[in-house]
PDB file of C-alpha atoms and ligand atoms in Angstrom:
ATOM      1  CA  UNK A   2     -23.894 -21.458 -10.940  1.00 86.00           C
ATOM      2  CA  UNK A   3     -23.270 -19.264  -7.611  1.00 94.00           C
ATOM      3  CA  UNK A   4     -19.514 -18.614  -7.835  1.00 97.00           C
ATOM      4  CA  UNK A   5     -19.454 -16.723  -4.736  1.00 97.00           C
ATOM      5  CA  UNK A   6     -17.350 -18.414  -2.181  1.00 96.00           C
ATOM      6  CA  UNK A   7     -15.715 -20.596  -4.879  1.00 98.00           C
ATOM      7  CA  UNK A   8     -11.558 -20.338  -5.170  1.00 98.00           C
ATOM      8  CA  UNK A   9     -10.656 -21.253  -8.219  1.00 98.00           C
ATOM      9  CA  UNK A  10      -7.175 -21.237  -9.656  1.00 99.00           C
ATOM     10  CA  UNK A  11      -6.340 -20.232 -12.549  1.00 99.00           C
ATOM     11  CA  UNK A  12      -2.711 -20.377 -14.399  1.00 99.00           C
ATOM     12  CA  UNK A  13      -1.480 -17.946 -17.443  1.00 98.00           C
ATOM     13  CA  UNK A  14      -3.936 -15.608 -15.886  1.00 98.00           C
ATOM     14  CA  UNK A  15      -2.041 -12.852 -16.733  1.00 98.00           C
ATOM     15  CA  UNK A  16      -2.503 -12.582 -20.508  1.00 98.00           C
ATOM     16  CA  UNK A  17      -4.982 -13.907 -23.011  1.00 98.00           C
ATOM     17  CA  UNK A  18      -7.622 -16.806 -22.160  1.00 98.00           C
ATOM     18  CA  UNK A  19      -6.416 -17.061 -18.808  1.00 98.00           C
ATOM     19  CA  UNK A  20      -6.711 -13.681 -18.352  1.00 98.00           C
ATOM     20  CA  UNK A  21     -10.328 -13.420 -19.910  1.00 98.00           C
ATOM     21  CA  UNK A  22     -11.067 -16.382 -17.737  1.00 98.00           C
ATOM     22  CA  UNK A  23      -9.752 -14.894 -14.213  1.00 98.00           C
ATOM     23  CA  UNK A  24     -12.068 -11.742 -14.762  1.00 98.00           C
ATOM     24  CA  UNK A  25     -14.834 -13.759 -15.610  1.00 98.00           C
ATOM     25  CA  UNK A  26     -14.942 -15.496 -13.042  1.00 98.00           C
ATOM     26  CA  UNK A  27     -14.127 -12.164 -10.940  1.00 98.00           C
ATOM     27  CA  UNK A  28     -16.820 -10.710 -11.948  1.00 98.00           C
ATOM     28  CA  UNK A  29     -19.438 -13.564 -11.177  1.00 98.00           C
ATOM     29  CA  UNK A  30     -17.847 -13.115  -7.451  1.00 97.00           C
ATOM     30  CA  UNK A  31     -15.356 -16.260  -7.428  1.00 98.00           C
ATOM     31  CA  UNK A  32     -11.651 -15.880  -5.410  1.00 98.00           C
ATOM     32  CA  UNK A  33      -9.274 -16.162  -8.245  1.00 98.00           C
ATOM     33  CA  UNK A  34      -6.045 -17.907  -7.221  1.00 98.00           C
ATOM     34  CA  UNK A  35      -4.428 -15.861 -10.465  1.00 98.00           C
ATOM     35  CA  UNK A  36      -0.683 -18.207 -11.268  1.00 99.00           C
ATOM     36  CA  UNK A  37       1.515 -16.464 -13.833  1.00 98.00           C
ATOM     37  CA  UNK A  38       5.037 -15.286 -13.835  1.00 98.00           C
ATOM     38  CA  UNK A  39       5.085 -11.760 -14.865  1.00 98.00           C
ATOM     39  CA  UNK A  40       4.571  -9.753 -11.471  1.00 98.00           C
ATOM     40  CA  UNK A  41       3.381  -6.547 -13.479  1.00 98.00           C
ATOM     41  CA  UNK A  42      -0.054  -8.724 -14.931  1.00 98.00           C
ATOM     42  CA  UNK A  43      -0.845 -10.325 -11.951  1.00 98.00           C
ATOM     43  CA  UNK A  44      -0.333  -6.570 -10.404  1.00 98.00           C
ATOM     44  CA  UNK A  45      -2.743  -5.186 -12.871  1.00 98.00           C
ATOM     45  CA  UNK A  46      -5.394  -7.865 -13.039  1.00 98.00           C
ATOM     46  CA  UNK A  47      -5.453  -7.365  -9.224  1.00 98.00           C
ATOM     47  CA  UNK A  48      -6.316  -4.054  -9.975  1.00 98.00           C
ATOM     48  CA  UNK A  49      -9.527  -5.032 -11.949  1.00 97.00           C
ATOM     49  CA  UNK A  50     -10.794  -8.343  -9.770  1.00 97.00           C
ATOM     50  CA  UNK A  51     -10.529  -9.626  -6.529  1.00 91.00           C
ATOM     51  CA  UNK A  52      -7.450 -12.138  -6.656  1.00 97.00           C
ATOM     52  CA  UNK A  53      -4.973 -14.017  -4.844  1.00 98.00           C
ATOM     53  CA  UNK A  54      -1.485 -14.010  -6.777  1.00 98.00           C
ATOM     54  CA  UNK A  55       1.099 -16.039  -7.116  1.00 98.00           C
ATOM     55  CA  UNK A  56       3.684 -15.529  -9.693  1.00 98.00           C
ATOM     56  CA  UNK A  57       5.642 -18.671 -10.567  1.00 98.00           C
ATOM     57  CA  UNK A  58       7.262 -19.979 -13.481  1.00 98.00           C
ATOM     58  CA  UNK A  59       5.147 -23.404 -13.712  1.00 98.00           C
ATOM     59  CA  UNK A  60       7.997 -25.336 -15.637  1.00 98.00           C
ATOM     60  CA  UNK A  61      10.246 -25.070 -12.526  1.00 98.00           C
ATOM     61  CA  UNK A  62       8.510 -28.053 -10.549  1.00 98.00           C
ATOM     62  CA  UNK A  63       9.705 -27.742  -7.091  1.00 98.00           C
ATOM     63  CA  UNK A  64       8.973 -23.791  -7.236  1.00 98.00           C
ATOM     64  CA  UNK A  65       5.514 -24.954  -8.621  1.00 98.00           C
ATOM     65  CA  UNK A  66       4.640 -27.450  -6.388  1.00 98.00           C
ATOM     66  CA  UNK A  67       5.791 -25.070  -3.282  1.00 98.00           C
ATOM     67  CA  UNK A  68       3.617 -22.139  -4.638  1.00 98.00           C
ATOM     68  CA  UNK A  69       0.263 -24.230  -5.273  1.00 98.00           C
ATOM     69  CA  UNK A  70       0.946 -26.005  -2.087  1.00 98.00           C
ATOM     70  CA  UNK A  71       0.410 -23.032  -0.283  1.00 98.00           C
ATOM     71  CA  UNK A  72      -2.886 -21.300  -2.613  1.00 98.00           C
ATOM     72  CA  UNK A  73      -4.976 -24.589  -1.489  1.00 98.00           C
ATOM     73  CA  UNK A  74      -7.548 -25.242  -0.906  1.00 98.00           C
ATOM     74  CA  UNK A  75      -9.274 -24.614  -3.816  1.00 98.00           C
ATOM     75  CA  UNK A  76     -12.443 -25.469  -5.622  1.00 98.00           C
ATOM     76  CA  UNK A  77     -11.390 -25.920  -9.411  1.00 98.00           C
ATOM     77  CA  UNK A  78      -9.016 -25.464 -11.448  1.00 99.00           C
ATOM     78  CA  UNK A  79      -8.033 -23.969 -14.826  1.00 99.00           C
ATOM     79  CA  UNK A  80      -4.332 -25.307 -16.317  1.00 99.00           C
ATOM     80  CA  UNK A  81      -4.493 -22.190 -18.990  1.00 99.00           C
ATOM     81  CA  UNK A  82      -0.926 -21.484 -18.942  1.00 98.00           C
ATOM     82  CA  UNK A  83       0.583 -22.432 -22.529  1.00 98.00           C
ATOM     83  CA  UNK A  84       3.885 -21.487 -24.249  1.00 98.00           C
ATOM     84  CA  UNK A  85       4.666 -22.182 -28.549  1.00 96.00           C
ATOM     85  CA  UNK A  86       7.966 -22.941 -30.198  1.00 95.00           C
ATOM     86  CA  UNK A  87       8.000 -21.939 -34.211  1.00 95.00           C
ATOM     87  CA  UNK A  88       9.847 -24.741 -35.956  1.00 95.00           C
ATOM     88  CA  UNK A  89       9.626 -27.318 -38.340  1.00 96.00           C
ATOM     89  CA  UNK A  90      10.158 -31.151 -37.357  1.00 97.00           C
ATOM     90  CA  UNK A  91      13.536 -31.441 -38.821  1.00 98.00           C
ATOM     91  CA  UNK A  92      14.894 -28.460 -36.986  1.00 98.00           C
ATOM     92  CA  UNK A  93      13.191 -29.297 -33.423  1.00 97.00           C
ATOM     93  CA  UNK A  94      15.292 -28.634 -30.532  1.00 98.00           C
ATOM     94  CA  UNK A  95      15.220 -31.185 -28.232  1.00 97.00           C
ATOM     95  CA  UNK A  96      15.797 -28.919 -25.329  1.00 97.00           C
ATOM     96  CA  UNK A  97      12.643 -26.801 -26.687  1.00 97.00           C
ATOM     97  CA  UNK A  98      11.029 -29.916 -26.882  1.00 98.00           C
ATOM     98  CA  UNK A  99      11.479 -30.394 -23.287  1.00 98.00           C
ATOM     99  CA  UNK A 100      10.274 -26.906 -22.434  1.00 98.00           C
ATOM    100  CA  UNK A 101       7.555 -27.032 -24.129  1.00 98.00           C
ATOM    101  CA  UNK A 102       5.929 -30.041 -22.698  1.00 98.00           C
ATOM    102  CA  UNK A 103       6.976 -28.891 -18.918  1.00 98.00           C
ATOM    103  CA  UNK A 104       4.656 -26.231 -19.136  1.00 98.00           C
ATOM    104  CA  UNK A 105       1.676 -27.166 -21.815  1.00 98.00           C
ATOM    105  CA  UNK A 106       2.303 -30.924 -20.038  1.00 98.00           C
ATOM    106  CA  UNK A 107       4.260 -31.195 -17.403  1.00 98.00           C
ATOM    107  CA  UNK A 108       2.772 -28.706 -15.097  1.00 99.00           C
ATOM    108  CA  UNK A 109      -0.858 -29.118 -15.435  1.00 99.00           C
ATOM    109  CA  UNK A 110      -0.097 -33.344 -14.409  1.00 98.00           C
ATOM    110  CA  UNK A 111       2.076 -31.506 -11.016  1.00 98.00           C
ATOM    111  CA  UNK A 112      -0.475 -29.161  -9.933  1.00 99.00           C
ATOM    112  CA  UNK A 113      -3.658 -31.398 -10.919  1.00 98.00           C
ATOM    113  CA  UNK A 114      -1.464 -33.932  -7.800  1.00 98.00           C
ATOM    114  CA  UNK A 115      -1.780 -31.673  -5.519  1.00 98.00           C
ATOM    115  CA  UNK A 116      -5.157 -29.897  -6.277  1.00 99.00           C
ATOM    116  CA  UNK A 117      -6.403 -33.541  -5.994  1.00 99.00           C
ATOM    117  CA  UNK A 118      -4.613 -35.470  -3.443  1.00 98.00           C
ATOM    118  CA  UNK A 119      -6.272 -32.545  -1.711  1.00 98.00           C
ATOM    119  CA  UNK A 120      -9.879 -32.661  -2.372  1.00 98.00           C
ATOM    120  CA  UNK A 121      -9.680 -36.795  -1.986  1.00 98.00           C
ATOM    121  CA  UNK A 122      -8.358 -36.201   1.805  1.00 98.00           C
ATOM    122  CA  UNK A 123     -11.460 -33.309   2.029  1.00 98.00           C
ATOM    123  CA  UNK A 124     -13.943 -35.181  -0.144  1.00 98.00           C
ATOM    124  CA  UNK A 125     -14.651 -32.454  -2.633  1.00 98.00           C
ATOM    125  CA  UNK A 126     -15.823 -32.904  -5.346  1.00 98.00           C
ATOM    126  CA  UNK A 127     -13.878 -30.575  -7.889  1.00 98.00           C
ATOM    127  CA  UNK A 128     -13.787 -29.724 -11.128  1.00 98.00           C
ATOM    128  CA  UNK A 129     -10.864 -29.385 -13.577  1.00 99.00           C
ATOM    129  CA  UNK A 130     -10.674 -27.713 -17.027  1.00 99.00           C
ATOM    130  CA  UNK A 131      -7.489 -28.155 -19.616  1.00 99.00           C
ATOM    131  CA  UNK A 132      -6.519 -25.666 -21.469  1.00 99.00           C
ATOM    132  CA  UNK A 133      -5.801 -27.684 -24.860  1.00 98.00           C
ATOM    133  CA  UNK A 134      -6.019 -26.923 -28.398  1.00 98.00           C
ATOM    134  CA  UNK A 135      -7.240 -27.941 -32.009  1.00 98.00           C
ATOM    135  CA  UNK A 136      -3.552 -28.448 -32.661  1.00 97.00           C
ATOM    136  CA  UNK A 137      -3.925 -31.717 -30.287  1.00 98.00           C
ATOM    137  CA  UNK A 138      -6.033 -33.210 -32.483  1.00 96.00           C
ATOM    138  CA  UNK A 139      -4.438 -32.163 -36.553  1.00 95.00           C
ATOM    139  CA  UNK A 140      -0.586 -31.555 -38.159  1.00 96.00           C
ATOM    140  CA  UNK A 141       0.280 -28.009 -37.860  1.00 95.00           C
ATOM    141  CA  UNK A 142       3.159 -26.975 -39.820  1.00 95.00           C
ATOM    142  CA  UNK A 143       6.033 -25.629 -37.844  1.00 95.00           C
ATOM    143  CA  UNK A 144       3.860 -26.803 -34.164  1.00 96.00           C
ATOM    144  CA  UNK A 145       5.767 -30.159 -33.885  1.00 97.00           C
ATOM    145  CA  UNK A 146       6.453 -30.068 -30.032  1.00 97.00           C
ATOM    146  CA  UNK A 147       2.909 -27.724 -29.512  1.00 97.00           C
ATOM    147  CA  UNK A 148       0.758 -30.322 -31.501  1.00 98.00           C
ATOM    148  CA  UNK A 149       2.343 -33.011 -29.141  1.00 98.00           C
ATOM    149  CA  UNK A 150       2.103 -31.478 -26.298  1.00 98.00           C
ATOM    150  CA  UNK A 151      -1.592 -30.708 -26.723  1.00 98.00           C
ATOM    151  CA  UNK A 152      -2.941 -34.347 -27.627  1.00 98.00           C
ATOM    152  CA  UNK A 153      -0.863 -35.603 -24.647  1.00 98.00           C
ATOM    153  CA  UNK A 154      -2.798 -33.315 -22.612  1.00 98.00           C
ATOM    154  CA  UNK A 155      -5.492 -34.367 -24.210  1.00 98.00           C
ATOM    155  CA  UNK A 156      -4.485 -38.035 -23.139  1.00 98.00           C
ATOM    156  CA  UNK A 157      -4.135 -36.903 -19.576  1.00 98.00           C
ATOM    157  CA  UNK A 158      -7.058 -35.441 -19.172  1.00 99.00           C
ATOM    158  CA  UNK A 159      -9.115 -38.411 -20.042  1.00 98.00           C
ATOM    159  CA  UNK A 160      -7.107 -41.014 -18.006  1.00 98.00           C
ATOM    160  CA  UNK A 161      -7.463 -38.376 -15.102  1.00 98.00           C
ATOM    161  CA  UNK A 162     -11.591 -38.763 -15.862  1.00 99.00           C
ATOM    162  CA  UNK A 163     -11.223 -41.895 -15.880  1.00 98.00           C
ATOM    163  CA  UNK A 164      -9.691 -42.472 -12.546  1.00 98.00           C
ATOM    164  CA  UNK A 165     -11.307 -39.364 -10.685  1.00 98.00           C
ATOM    165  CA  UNK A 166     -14.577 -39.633 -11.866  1.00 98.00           C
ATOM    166  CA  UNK A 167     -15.618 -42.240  -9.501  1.00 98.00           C
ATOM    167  CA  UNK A 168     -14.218 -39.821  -6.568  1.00 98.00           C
ATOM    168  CA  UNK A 169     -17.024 -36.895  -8.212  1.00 98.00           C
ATOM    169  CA  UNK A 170     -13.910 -35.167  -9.313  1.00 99.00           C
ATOM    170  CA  UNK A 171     -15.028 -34.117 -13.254  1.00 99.00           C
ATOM    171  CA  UNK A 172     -12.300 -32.830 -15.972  1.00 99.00           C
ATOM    172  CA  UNK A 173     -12.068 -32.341 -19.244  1.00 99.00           C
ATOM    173  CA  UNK A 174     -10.459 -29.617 -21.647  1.00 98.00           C
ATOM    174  CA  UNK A 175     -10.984 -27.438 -24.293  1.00 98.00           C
ATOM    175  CA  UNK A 176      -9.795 -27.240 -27.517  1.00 98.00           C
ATOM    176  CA  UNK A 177     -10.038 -23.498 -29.050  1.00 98.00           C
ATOM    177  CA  UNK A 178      -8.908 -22.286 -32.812  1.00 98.00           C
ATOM    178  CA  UNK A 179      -6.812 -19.727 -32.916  1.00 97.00           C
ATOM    179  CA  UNK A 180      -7.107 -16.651 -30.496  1.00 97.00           C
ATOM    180  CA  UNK A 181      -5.718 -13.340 -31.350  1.00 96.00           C
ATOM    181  CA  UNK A 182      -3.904 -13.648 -28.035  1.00 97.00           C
ATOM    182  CA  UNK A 183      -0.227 -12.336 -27.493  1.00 95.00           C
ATOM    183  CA  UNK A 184       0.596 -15.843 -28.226  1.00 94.00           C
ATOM    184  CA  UNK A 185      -2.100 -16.176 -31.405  1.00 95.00           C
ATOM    185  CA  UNK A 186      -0.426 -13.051 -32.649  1.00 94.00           C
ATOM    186  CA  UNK A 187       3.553 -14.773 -32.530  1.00 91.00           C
ATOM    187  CA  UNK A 188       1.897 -17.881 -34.514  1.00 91.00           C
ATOM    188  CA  UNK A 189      -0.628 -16.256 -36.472  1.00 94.00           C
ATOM    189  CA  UNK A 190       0.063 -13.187 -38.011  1.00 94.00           C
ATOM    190  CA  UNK A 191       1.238 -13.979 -41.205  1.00 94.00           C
ATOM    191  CA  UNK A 192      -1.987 -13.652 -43.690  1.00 96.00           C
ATOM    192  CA  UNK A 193      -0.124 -16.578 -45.890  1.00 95.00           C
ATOM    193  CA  UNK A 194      -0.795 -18.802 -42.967  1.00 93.00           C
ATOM    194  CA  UNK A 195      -3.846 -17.260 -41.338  1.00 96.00           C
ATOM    195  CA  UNK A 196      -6.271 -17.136 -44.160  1.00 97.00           C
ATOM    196  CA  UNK A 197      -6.369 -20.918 -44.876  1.00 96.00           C
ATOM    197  CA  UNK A 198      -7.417 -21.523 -42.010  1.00 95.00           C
ATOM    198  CA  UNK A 199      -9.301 -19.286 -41.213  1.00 97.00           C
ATOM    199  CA  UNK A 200     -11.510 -20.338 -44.297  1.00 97.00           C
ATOM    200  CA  UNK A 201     -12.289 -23.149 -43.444  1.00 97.00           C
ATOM    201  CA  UNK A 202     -14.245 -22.438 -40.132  1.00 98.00           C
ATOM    202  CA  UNK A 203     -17.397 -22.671 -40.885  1.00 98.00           C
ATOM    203  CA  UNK A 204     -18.285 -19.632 -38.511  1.00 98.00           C
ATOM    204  CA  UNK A 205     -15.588 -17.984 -40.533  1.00 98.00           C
ATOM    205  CA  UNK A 206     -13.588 -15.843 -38.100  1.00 98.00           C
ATOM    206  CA  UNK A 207     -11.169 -16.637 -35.371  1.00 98.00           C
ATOM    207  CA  UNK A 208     -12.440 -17.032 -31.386  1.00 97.00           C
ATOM    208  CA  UNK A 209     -12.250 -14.151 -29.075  1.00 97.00           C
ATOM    209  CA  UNK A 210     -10.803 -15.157 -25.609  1.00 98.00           C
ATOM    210  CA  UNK A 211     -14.031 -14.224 -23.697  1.00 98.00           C
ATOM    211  CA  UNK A 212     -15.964 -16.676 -26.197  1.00 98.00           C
ATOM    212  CA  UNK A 213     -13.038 -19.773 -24.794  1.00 98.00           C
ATOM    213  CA  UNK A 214     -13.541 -18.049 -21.205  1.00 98.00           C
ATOM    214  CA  UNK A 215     -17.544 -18.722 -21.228  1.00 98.00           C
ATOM    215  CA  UNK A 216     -16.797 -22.587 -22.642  1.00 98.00           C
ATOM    216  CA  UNK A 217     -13.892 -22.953 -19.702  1.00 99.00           C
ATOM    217  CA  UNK A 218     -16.448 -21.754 -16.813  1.00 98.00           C
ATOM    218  CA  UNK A 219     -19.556 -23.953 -17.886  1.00 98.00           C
ATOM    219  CA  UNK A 220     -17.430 -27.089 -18.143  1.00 98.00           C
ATOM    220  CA  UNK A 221     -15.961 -25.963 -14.053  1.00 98.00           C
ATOM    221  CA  UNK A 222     -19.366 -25.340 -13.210  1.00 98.00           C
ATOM    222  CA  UNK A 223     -22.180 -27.596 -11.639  1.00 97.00           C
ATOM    223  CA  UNK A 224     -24.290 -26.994 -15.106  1.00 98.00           C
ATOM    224  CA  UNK A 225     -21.877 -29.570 -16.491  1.00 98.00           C
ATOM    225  CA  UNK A 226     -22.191 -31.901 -13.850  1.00 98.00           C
ATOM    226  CA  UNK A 227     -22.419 -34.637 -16.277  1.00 98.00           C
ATOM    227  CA  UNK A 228     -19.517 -33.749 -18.492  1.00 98.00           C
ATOM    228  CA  UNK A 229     -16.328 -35.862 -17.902  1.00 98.00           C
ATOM    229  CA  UNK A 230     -13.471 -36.354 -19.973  1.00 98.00           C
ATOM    230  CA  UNK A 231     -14.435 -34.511 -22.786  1.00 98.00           C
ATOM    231  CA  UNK A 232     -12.163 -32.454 -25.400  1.00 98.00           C
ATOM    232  CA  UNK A 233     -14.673 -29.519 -26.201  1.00 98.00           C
ATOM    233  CA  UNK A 234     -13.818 -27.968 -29.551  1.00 98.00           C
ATOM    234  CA  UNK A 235     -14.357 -24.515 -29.674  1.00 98.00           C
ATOM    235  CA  UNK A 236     -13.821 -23.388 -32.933  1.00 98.00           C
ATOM    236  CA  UNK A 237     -16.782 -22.023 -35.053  1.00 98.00           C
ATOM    237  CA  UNK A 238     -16.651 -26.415 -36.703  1.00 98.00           C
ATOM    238  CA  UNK A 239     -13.022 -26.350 -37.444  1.00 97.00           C
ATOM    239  CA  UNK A 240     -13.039 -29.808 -36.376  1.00 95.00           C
ATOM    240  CA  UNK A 241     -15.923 -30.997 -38.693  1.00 96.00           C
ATOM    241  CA  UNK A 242     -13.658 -30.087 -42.043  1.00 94.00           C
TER     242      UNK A 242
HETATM  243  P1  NDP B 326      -0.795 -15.952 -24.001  1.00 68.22           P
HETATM  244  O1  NDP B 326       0.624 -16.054 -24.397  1.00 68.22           O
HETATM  245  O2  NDP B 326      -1.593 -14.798 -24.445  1.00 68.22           O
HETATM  246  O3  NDP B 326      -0.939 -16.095 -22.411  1.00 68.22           O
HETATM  247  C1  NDP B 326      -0.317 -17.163 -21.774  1.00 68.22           C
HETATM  248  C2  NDP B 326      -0.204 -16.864 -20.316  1.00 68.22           C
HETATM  249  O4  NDP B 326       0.479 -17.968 -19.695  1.00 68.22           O
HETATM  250  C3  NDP B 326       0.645 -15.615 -20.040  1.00 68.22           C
HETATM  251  O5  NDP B 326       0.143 -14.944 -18.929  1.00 68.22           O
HETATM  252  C4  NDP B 326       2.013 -16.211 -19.768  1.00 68.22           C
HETATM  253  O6  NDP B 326       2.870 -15.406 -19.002  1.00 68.22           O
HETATM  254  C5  NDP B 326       1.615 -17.467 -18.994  1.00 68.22           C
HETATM  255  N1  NDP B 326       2.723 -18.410 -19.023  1.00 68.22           N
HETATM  256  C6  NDP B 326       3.344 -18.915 -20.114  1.00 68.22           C
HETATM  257  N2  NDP B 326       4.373 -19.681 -19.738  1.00 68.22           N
HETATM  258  C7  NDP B 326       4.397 -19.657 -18.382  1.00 68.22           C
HETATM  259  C8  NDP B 326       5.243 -20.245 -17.413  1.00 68.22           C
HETATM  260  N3  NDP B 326       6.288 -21.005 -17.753  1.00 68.22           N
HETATM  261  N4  NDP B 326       4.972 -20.029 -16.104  1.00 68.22           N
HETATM  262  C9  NDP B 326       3.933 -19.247 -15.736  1.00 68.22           C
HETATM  263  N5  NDP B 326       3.110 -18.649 -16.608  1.00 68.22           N
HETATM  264  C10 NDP B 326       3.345 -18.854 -17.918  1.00 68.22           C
HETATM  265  O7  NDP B 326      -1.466 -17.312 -24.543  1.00 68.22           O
HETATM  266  P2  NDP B 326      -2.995 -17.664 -24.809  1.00 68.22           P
HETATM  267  O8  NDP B 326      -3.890 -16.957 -23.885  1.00 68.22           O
HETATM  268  O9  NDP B 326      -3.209 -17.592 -26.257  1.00 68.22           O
HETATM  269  O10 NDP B 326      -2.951 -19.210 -24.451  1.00 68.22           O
HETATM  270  C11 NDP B 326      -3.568 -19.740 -23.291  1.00 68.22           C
HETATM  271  C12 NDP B 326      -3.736 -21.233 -23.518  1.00 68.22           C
HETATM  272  O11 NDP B 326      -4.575 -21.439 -24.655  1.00 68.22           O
HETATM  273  C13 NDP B 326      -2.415 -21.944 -23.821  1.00 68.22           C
HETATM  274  O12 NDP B 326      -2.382 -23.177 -23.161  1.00 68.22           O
HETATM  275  C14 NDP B 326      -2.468 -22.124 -25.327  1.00 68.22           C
HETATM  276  O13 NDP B 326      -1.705 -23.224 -25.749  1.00 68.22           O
HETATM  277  C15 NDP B 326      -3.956 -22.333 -25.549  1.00 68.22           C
HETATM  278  N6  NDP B 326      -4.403 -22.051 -26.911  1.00 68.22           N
HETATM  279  C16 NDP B 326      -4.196 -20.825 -27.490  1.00 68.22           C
HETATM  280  C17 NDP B 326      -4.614 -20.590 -28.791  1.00 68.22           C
HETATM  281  C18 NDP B 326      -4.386 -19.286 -29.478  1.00 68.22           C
HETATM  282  O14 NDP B 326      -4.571 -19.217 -30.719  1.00 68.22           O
HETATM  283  N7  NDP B 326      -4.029 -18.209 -28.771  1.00 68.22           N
HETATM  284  C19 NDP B 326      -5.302 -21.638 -29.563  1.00 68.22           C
HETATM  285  C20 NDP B 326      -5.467 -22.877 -28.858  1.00 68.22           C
HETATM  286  C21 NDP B 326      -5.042 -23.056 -27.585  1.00 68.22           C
HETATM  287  P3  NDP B 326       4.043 -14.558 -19.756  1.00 68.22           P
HETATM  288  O15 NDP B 326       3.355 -13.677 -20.744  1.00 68.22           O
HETATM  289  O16 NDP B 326       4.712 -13.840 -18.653  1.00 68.22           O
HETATM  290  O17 NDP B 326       4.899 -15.595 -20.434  1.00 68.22           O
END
């Protein structure tokens, strides 16, 4: 894939995968359109790759849609951003509910509009990548609204195949195990909870994000021009046990 002279944009680059992903793809010469909402990561990822940044909160949709209105165009896409609550069914908030799902959701359906309505008006023929998980697809304990807001990505990303794939438009997500990310470290680091599951990946250790960042850029890229509507576990065969 020549990445030179490709913009892609990529949200929660500031920490993480999508921070793994925007140097990546940095460092293979692609524009990064870097969408996060901590000025001080998008200041120091600017410092490593060449980037365009906008810092947003995505679950505020008017902001959102003003602020990717004005990175287009670009040539693919990378919904990364992601945000947990800790708490069992019973004790679900709705309120958290509804924050969660505006920006795990909510926010990759607003900015996959306008990335789109875009490229149909320029006939380009893009490429979009979910960031999902392995929770979309199993009960987690204490991941009630995550879990759901995951496989409803999930859902979205195949109806969006679906309907886009006829216009050359391709997307699909992936679905990683659990990353030792700021956010892996909030929901895993309790050894009473880690260990289980950690077990029973048949690689038998948890995914770095560079190993998630090399899945997210073959799926964008022309290698996978064949690849539509997938959910791409990337777990070391969690998803075989
Ligand atoms: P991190 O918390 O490490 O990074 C998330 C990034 O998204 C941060 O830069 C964060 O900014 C940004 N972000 C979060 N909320 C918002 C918001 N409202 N507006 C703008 N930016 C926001 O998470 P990960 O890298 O671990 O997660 C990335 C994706 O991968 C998520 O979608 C997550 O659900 C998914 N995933 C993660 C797994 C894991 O074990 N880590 C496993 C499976 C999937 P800030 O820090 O300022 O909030």
């Amino acid at each position: 894939m020549e990445w030179r002279g490709k913009r892609v944009l990529v949200t929660g680059a500031g920490k993480g995968i999508g921070r793994a992903t925007a140097i990546k793809l940095g460092h293979r010469g692609a524009t990064v359109i870097a969408v996060t909402r901590s000025k001080d990561d998008l200041r120091t990822l600017a410092a490593e790759i060449d980037c365009q940044q906008v810092c947003v909160d995505v679950a505020d949709g008017d902001a959102l849609r003003t602020a990717v209105s004005s990175a287009l165009p670009v040539d693919m896409l990378v919904n990364c951003a992601g945000t947990t609550v800790l708490s069992s069914f019973i004790d679900t908030d709705p309120e958290e509910f509804d924050r969660v799902i505006s920006v795990n959701t909510k926010a990759p359906v607003i900015i996959g509009q306008i990335v789109v309505r875009d490229w149909l008006r320029r006939g380009v023929r893009g490429s979009i990548v979910n960031v999902s998980s392995d929770a979309a697809r199993r009960a987690v304990a204490d991941h009630t609204v995550y879990c759901a807001s995951k496989a409803a990505l999930d859902a979205v990303t195949r109806v969006m195949a679906l309907e886009l794939g006829p216009s050359g438009i391709r997307v699909n997500s992936v679905n990683p195990t659990v990353t030792m990310t700021p956010m892996g470290v909030l929901a895993w680091s309790d050894p009473a909870k880690a260990d289980p599951v950690r077990a029973r990946i048949p690689l038998g250790r948890f995914l770095e994000p560079d190993e998630i960042a090399e899945a997210i850029l073959f799926l964008l890229s022309d290698e996978a021009s064949m690849i539509n509507g997938v959910s791409l576990a990337v777990d070391g065969g969690l998803a075989i046990t």
